[in-house]
PDB file of C-alpha atoms in Angstrom:
ATOM      1  CA  MET A   1      96.102  74.326 140.530  1.00 46.00           C
ATOM      2  CA  PRO A   2      95.732  78.037 141.362  1.00 46.00           C
ATOM      3  CA  ASP A   3      92.918  79.990 139.726  1.00 50.00           C
ATOM      4  CA  ARG A   4      94.580  82.240 137.106  1.00 45.00           C
ATOM      5  CA  ARG A   5      91.363  83.595 135.633  1.00 50.00           C
ATOM      6  CA  PRO A   6      91.450  87.400 135.311  1.00 48.00           C
ATOM      7  CA  SER A   7      89.461  89.419 137.837  1.00 50.00           C
ATOM      8  CA  LEU A   8      86.501  91.563 136.775  1.00 50.00           C
ATOM      9  CA  PRO A   9      88.641  94.758 136.696  1.00 48.00           C
ATOM     10  CA  GLN A  10      91.198  92.966 134.538  1.00 46.00           C
ATOM     11  CA  LEU A  11      88.458  91.760 132.183  1.00 45.00           C
ATOM     12  CA  ALA A  12      87.224  95.329 131.821  1.00 48.00           C
ATOM     13  CA  ILE A  13      90.710  96.516 130.937  1.00 45.00           C
ATOM     14  CA  LEU A  14      91.207  93.661 128.464  1.00 46.00           C
ATOM     15  CA  ALA A  15      87.911  94.521 126.762  1.00 49.00           C
ATOM     16  CA  ALA A  16      89.205  98.048 126.185  1.00 48.00           C
ATOM     17  CA  LEU A  17      92.578  97.030 124.757  1.00 48.00           C
ATOM     18  CA  PRO A  18      91.653  97.064 121.032  1.00 51.00           C
ATOM     19  CA  ALA A  19      90.630 100.729 121.301  1.00 50.00           C
ATOM     20  CA  LEU A  20      93.835 101.758 123.047  1.00 50.00           C
ATOM     21  CA  GLY A  21      96.378 100.914 120.347  1.00 50.00           C
ATOM     22  CA  GLY A  22      99.927 101.006 121.717  1.00 51.00           C
ATOM     23  CA  CYS A  23      98.609 101.583 125.259  1.00 54.00           C
ATOM     24  CA  GLY A  24      96.679  98.324 124.882  1.00 51.00           C
ATOM     25  CA  GLU A  25      99.876  96.444 124.139  1.00 58.00           C
ATOM     26  CA  PHE A  26     101.477  97.937 127.253  1.00 48.00           C
ATOM     27  CA  LEU A  27      98.540  96.932 129.448  1.00 49.00           C
ATOM     28  CA  ALA A  28      98.412  93.428 127.979  1.00 46.00           C
ATOM     29  CA  ASN A  29     102.110  93.095 128.770  1.00 49.00           C
ATOM     30  CA  GLN A  30     101.491  94.065 132.417  1.00 50.00           C
ATOM     31  CA  LEU A  31      98.447  91.802 132.866  1.00 46.00           C
ATOM     32  CA  ALA A  32     100.038  88.738 131.299  1.00 47.00           C
ATOM     33  CA  SER A  33     100.714  85.815 133.604  1.00 51.00           C
ATOM     34  CA  ARG A  34     104.387  85.266 134.422  1.00 49.00           C
ATOM     35  CA  GLY A  35     103.800  81.559 135.011  1.00 50.00           C
ATOM     36  CA  GLY A  36     104.743  79.630 138.120  1.00 46.00           C
ATOM     37  CA  ASP A  37     102.510  77.543 140.349  1.00 47.00           C
ATOM     38  CA  THR A  38     101.782  80.118 143.066  1.00 45.00           C
ATOM     39  CA  ALA A  39     101.217  83.870 143.195  1.00 46.00           C
ATOM     40  CA  GLY A  40     104.472  85.761 142.693  1.00 52.00           C
ATOM     41  CA  ASP A  41     106.252  82.843 141.053  1.00 60.00           C
ATOM     42  CA  GLN A  42     108.012  83.377 137.741  1.00 73.00           C
ATOM     43  CA  GLY A  43     107.804  80.714 135.079  1.00 89.00           C
ATOM     44  CA  SER A  44     109.994  80.318 132.008  1.00 93.00           C
ATOM     45  CA  TYR A  45     109.866  79.870 128.263  1.00 93.00           C
ATOM     46  CA  GLN A  46     112.024  78.039 125.767  1.00 95.00           C
ATOM     47  CA  VAL A  47     113.847  79.767 122.930  1.00 97.00           C
ATOM     48  CA  VAL A  48     115.722  78.493 119.894  1.00 98.00           C
ATOM     49  CA  PHE A  49     117.693  80.600 117.392  1.00 98.00           C
ATOM     50  CA  ILE A  50     117.777  79.611 113.711  1.00 98.00           C
ATOM     51  CA  ASN A  51     120.214  81.250 111.291  1.00 98.00           C
ATOM     52  CA  ASN A  52     118.831  81.257 107.746  1.00 98.00           C
ATOM     53  CA  THR A  53     121.873  83.049 106.342  1.00 97.00           C
ATOM     54  CA  PRO A  54     125.350  81.721 105.432  1.00 96.00           C
ATOM     55  CA  HIS A  55     126.960  84.241 107.831  1.00 96.00           C
ATOM     56  CA  GLU A  56     127.990  83.826 111.452  1.00 95.00           C
ATOM     57  CA  VAL A  57     125.810  85.864 113.820  1.00 96.00           C
ATOM     58  CA  VAL A  58     127.119  87.613 116.932  1.00 95.00           C
ATOM     59  CA  PHE A  59     124.413  88.779 119.325  1.00 95.00           C
ATOM     60  CA  THR A  60     123.157  88.968 122.891  1.00 95.00           C
ATOM     61  CA  ALA A  61     119.563  88.101 123.793  1.00 96.00           C
ATOM     62  CA  GLY A  62     118.022  88.779 127.161  1.00 95.00           C
ATOM     63  CA  ALA A  63     114.908  88.701 129.342  1.00 96.00           C
ATOM     64  CA  TYR A  64     114.074  91.362 131.935  1.00 95.00           C
ATOM     65  CA  ASP A  65     111.246  93.346 133.549  1.00 94.00           C
ATOM     66  CA  GLN A  66     111.164  96.860 132.135  1.00 91.00           C
ATOM     67  CA  LEU A  67     109.224  98.226 135.138  1.00 89.00           C
ATOM     68  CA  ASP A  68     111.738  96.990 137.714  1.00 91.00           C
ATOM     69  CA  GLN A  69     114.744  99.274 137.400  1.00 91.00           C
ATOM     70  CA  SER A  70     116.772  97.023 139.702  1.00 91.00           C
ATOM     71  CA  SER A  71     116.090  93.808 137.797  1.00 88.00           C
ATOM     72  CA  VAL A  72     119.089  91.810 136.596  1.00 93.00           C
ATOM     73  CA  PRO A  73     118.618  90.573 133.021  1.00 95.00           C
ATOM     74  CA  ARG A  74     119.181  86.937 132.127  1.00 95.00           C
ATOM     75  CA  ILE A  75     121.133  86.884 128.894  1.00 95.00           C
ATOM     76  CA  LEU A  76     122.311  84.423 126.273  1.00 94.00           C
ATOM     77  CA  ARG A  77     125.508  85.343 124.402  1.00 92.00           C
ATOM     78  CA  PHE A  78     126.712  84.189 121.016  1.00 93.00           C
ATOM     79  CA  GLY A  79     130.109  85.465 119.891  1.00 89.00           C
ATOM     80  CA  GLY A  80     132.107  88.404 121.177  1.00 77.00           C
ATOM     81  CA  GLU A  81     135.413  89.116 122.823  1.00 66.00           C
ATOM     82  CA  ASP A  82     134.787  86.742 125.737  1.00 65.00           C
ATOM     83  CA  GLY A  83     135.145  83.732 123.464  1.00 68.00           C
ATOM     84  CA  ALA A  84     131.499  82.636 123.313  1.00 80.00           C
ATOM     85  CA  ASP A  85     130.685  80.765 120.111  1.00 91.00           C
ATOM     86  CA  ALA A  86     128.853  82.722 117.427  1.00 93.00           C
ATOM     87  CA  LEU A  87     125.808  81.172 115.780  1.00 96.00           C
ATOM     88  CA  ALA A  88     127.137  79.451 112.671  1.00 95.00           C
ATOM     89  CA  GLY A  89     125.833  80.155 109.211  1.00 96.00           C
ATOM     90  CA  ASP A  90     122.819  77.992 108.321  1.00 97.00           C
ATOM     91  CA  GLY A  91     122.896  76.650 111.897  1.00 97.00           C
ATOM     92  CA  GLN A  92     120.669  76.674 114.922  1.00 97.00           C
ATOM     93  CA  THR A  93     121.102  76.537 118.681  1.00 96.00           C
ATOM     94  CA  ASP A  94     119.980  73.968 121.176  1.00 95.00           C
ATOM     95  CA  ILE A  95     116.774  74.851 122.987  1.00 95.00           C
ATOM     96  CA  GLN A  96     117.549  77.422 125.680  1.00 94.00           C
ATOM     97  CA  SER A  97     115.479  78.396 128.724  1.00 94.00           C
ATOM     98  CA  LEU A  98     114.878  81.917 130.016  1.00 94.00           C
ATOM     99  CA  PRO A  99     112.797  83.170 132.951  1.00 93.00           C
ATOM    100  CA  CYS A 100     109.499  84.700 131.925  1.00 92.00           C
ATOM    101  CA  GLY A 101     110.563  88.331 131.966  1.00 92.00           C
ATOM    102  CA  ARG A 102     108.133  90.825 130.520  1.00 94.00           C
ATOM    103  CA  VAL A 103     110.558  91.781 127.748  1.00 96.00           C
ATOM    104  CA  PHE A 104     112.613  89.559 125.471  1.00 97.00           C
ATOM    105  CA  ALA A 105     115.181  91.587 123.537  1.00 97.00           C
ATOM    106  CA  ILE A 106     118.094  91.186 121.161  1.00 97.00           C
ATOM    107  CA  GLY A 107     120.627  94.014 120.878  1.00 95.00           C
ATOM    108  CA  THR A 108     118.392  96.822 122.175  1.00 96.00           C
ATOM    109  CA  ALA A 109     119.651  99.940 123.921  1.00 94.00           C
ATOM    110  CA  GLU A 110     117.330  99.286 126.890  1.00 94.00           C
ATOM    111  CA  LEU A 111     118.730  95.780 127.402  1.00 95.00           C
ATOM    112  CA  GLY A 112     122.229  97.249 127.263  1.00 93.00           C
ATOM    113  CA  ALA A 113     121.316  99.914 129.839  1.00 93.00           C
ATOM    114  CA  PHE A 114     119.895  97.331 132.243  1.00 94.00           C
ATOM    115  CA  VAL A 115     123.029  95.179 131.918  1.00 93.00           C
ATOM    116  CA  GLN A 116     125.349  98.144 132.403  1.00 92.00           C
ATOM    117  CA  GLN A 117     123.452  99.336 135.477  1.00 93.00           C
ATOM    118  CA  ASN A 118     122.551  96.052 137.175  1.00 93.00           C
ATOM    119  CA  GLY A 119     124.862  93.413 135.688  1.00 94.00           C
ATOM    120  CA  ALA A 120     123.578  90.208 134.141  1.00 95.00           C
ATOM    121  CA  ARG A 121     123.234  86.485 134.663  1.00 94.00           C
ATOM    122  CA  ASP A 122     123.282  83.726 132.105  1.00 90.00           C
ATOM    123  CA  GLY A 123     120.330  81.440 131.439  1.00 82.00           C
ATOM    124  CA  SER A 124     121.303  79.184 134.350  1.00 81.00           C
ATOM    125  CA  ASN A 125     121.417  82.201 136.740  1.00 86.00           C
ATOM    126  CA  SER A 126     125.233  82.339 137.060  1.00 91.00           C
ATOM    127  CA  ALA A 127     126.675  85.844 137.353  1.00 92.00           C
ATOM    128  CA  ILE A 128     128.408  87.214 134.242  1.00 90.00           C
ATOM    129  CA  GLU A 129     131.434  89.447 134.695  1.00 82.00           C
ATOM    130  CA  ASP A 130     131.722  91.014 131.239  1.00 81.00           C
ATOM    131  CA  PRO A 131     128.449  90.660 129.357  1.00 82.00           C
ATOM    132  CA  VAL A 132     128.411  91.540 125.682  1.00 79.00           C
ATOM    133  CA  VAL A 133     125.449  93.650 124.584  1.00 78.00           C
ATOM    134  CA  GLU A 134     125.915  94.928 121.062  1.00 80.00           C
ATOM    135  CA  ASP A 135     124.133  95.176 117.738  1.00 89.00           C
ATOM    136  CA  THR A 136     123.245  91.922 116.036  1.00 96.00           C
ATOM    137  CA  GLU A 137     126.101  91.618 113.562  1.00 95.00           C
ATOM    138  CA  PHE A 138     126.696  89.173 110.727  1.00 96.00           C
ATOM    139  CA  PHE A 139     130.192  88.112 109.665  1.00 94.00           C
ATOM    140  CA  SER A 140     131.596  86.315 106.649  1.00 92.00           C
ATOM    141  CA  THR A 141     134.921  84.535 106.169  1.00 83.00           C
ATOM    142  CA  ASP A 142     136.870  84.468 102.911  1.00 77.00           C
ATOM    143  CA  GLU A 143     137.083  80.773 102.019  1.00 76.00           C
ATOM    144  CA  ASP A 144     140.200  81.467  99.946  1.00 73.00           C
ATOM    145  CA  ASP A 145     141.919  83.202 102.866  1.00 75.00           C
ATOM    146  CA  PRO A 146     140.447  81.927 106.161  1.00 69.00           C
ATOM    147  CA  ASP A 147     143.409  83.318 108.127  1.00 75.00           C
ATOM    148  CA  ALA A 148     142.351  86.844 107.216  1.00 75.00           C
ATOM    149  CA  GLY A 149     139.600  86.682 109.834  1.00 77.00           C
ATOM    150  CA  PRO A 150     135.901  87.467 109.534  1.00 85.00           C
ATOM    151  CA  THR A 151     134.600  90.655 107.954  1.00 91.00           C
ATOM    152  CA  SER A 152     131.309  92.336 108.737  1.00 92.00           C
ATOM    153  CA  ALA A 153     128.460  91.559 106.345  1.00 94.00           C
ATOM    154  CA  GLY A 154     126.015  93.947 108.020  1.00 95.00           C
ATOM    155  CA  ILE A 155     123.640  94.202 110.956  1.00 96.00           C
ATOM    156  CA  ALA A 156     120.016  93.553 111.854  1.00 97.00           C
ATOM    157  CA  PRO A 157     118.019  96.222 113.712  1.00 95.00           C
ATOM    158  CA  PRO A 158     117.365  95.734 117.437  1.00 96.00           C
ATOM    159  CA  PHE A 159     114.548  93.346 118.277  1.00 97.00           C
ATOM    160  CA  GLU A 160     112.045  93.368 121.153  1.00 97.00           C
ATOM    161  CA  ALA A 161     109.047  91.191 122.047  1.00 97.00           C
ATOM    162  CA  LEU A 162     106.576  91.650 124.914  1.00 96.00           C
ATOM    163  CA  LEU A 163     105.050  89.075 127.238  1.00 94.00           C
ATOM    164  CA  GLY A 164     101.308  88.758 126.665  1.00 92.00           C
ATOM    165  CA  VAL A 165     101.567  90.516 123.309  1.00 94.00           C
ATOM    166  CA  ASP A 166     104.114  88.493 121.336  1.00 95.00           C
ATOM    167  CA  PHE A 167     104.621  85.403 123.514  1.00 94.00           C
ATOM    168  CA  SER A 168     103.413  83.764 126.719  1.00 93.00           C
ATOM    169  CA  CYS A 169     105.058  81.925 129.573  1.00 93.00           C
ATOM    170  CA  ASN A 170     105.814  78.234 128.985  1.00 92.00           C
ATOM    171  CA  SER A 171     105.710  78.727 125.210  1.00 94.00           C
ATOM    172  CA  MET A 172     108.416  77.990 122.659  1.00 96.00           C
ATOM    173  CA  VAL A 173     109.903  81.125 121.101  1.00 97.00           C
ATOM    174  CA  ILE A 174     111.564  80.595 117.706  1.00 98.00           C
ATOM    175  CA  ILE A 175     113.879  83.375 116.534  1.00 98.00           C
ATOM    176  CA  ARG A 176     115.056  83.403 112.920  1.00 98.00           C
ATOM    177  CA  PHE A 177     117.826  85.507 111.400  1.00 98.00           C
ATOM    178  CA  GLU A 178     116.933  86.299 107.788  1.00 98.00           C
ATOM    179  CA  PHE A 179     118.012  88.371 104.815  1.00 97.00           C
ATOM    180  CA  ASP A 180     116.004  91.580 104.384  1.00 96.00           C
ATOM    181  CA  ASP A 181     115.915  92.606 100.728  1.00 90.00           C
ATOM    182  CA  PHE A 182     113.521  95.531 101.177  1.00 91.00           C
ATOM    183  CA  PRO A 183     115.206  98.691  99.814  1.00 88.00           C
ATOM    184  CA  GLY A 184     116.457 101.055 102.508  1.00 88.00           C
ATOM    185  CA  ASN A 185     116.412  98.485 105.291  1.00 89.00           C
ATOM    186  CA  ASP A 186     119.363  96.890 107.027  1.00 93.00           C
ATOM    187  CA  PRO A 187     120.543  93.802 105.097  1.00 95.00           C
ATOM    188  CA  PHE A 188     119.261  91.414 107.773  1.00 97.00           C
ATOM    189  CA  ARG A 189     116.196  91.086 109.986  1.00 97.00           C
ATOM    190  CA  ILE A 190     115.020  89.115 113.016  1.00 98.00           C
ATOM    191  CA  THR A 191     111.651  87.363 113.055  1.00 98.00           C
ATOM    192  CA  LEU A 192     109.699  85.637 115.832  1.00 98.00           C
ATOM    193  CA  GLU A 193     107.364  82.657 115.873  1.00 97.00           C
ATOM    194  CA  THR A 194     105.762  81.234 119.020  1.00 96.00           C
ATOM    195  CA  ILE A 195     104.388  77.785 119.747  1.00 95.00           C
ATOM    196  CA  PRO A 196     102.004  77.789 122.750  1.00 88.00           C
ATOM    197  CA  SER A 197     102.668  75.351 125.581  1.00 79.00           C
ATOM    198  CA  ASP A 198      99.470  73.443 124.815  1.00 70.00           C
ATOM    199  CA  SER A 199     100.288  73.002 121.125  1.00 63.00           C
ATOM    200  CA  THR A 200     100.734  69.490 119.687  1.00 58.00           C
ATOM    201  CA  ARG A 201     103.293  70.733 117.135  1.00 58.00           C
TER     202      ARG A 201
END
């Protein structure tokens, strides 16, 4: 196994992170291991989406490297004009795999800009012709008139998580779509939980 222990300069930087606030999060993101068995390799992490609302959710999630302006995001799509299935109300997805990009995002402007500029690939690395990168939107269907089509129930704000700060390579990332009852907020929110690779859970 390769030695992934941080070097002395890295240890010095890590020791200073608590005093740096937001800069510390940025540095931790850059120093975090991207997995793999040899230097330069990129590992992966698993992700599952759980919908704790009765509404269908239409969204695009993606992984990319924010410092590499030519990087091609890997995205997972649920719903949209291309016919992909939305995430059903009170449902959850199968476990998906994404490469260990430094940013994991759902519906952010930066993810959309990377896709528009560089294109996108799905989780299995197949090229995507018309990727959908939009707000995370929730839809409801009138049970008394299902032919009327879905109507918007609201949105959740964009979501972003950073490697080394919010999750690590080879971990399980659990994303939940929830109601947000706090006054003044959007009606829905996105939360993250991680299970490390060495966990027995």
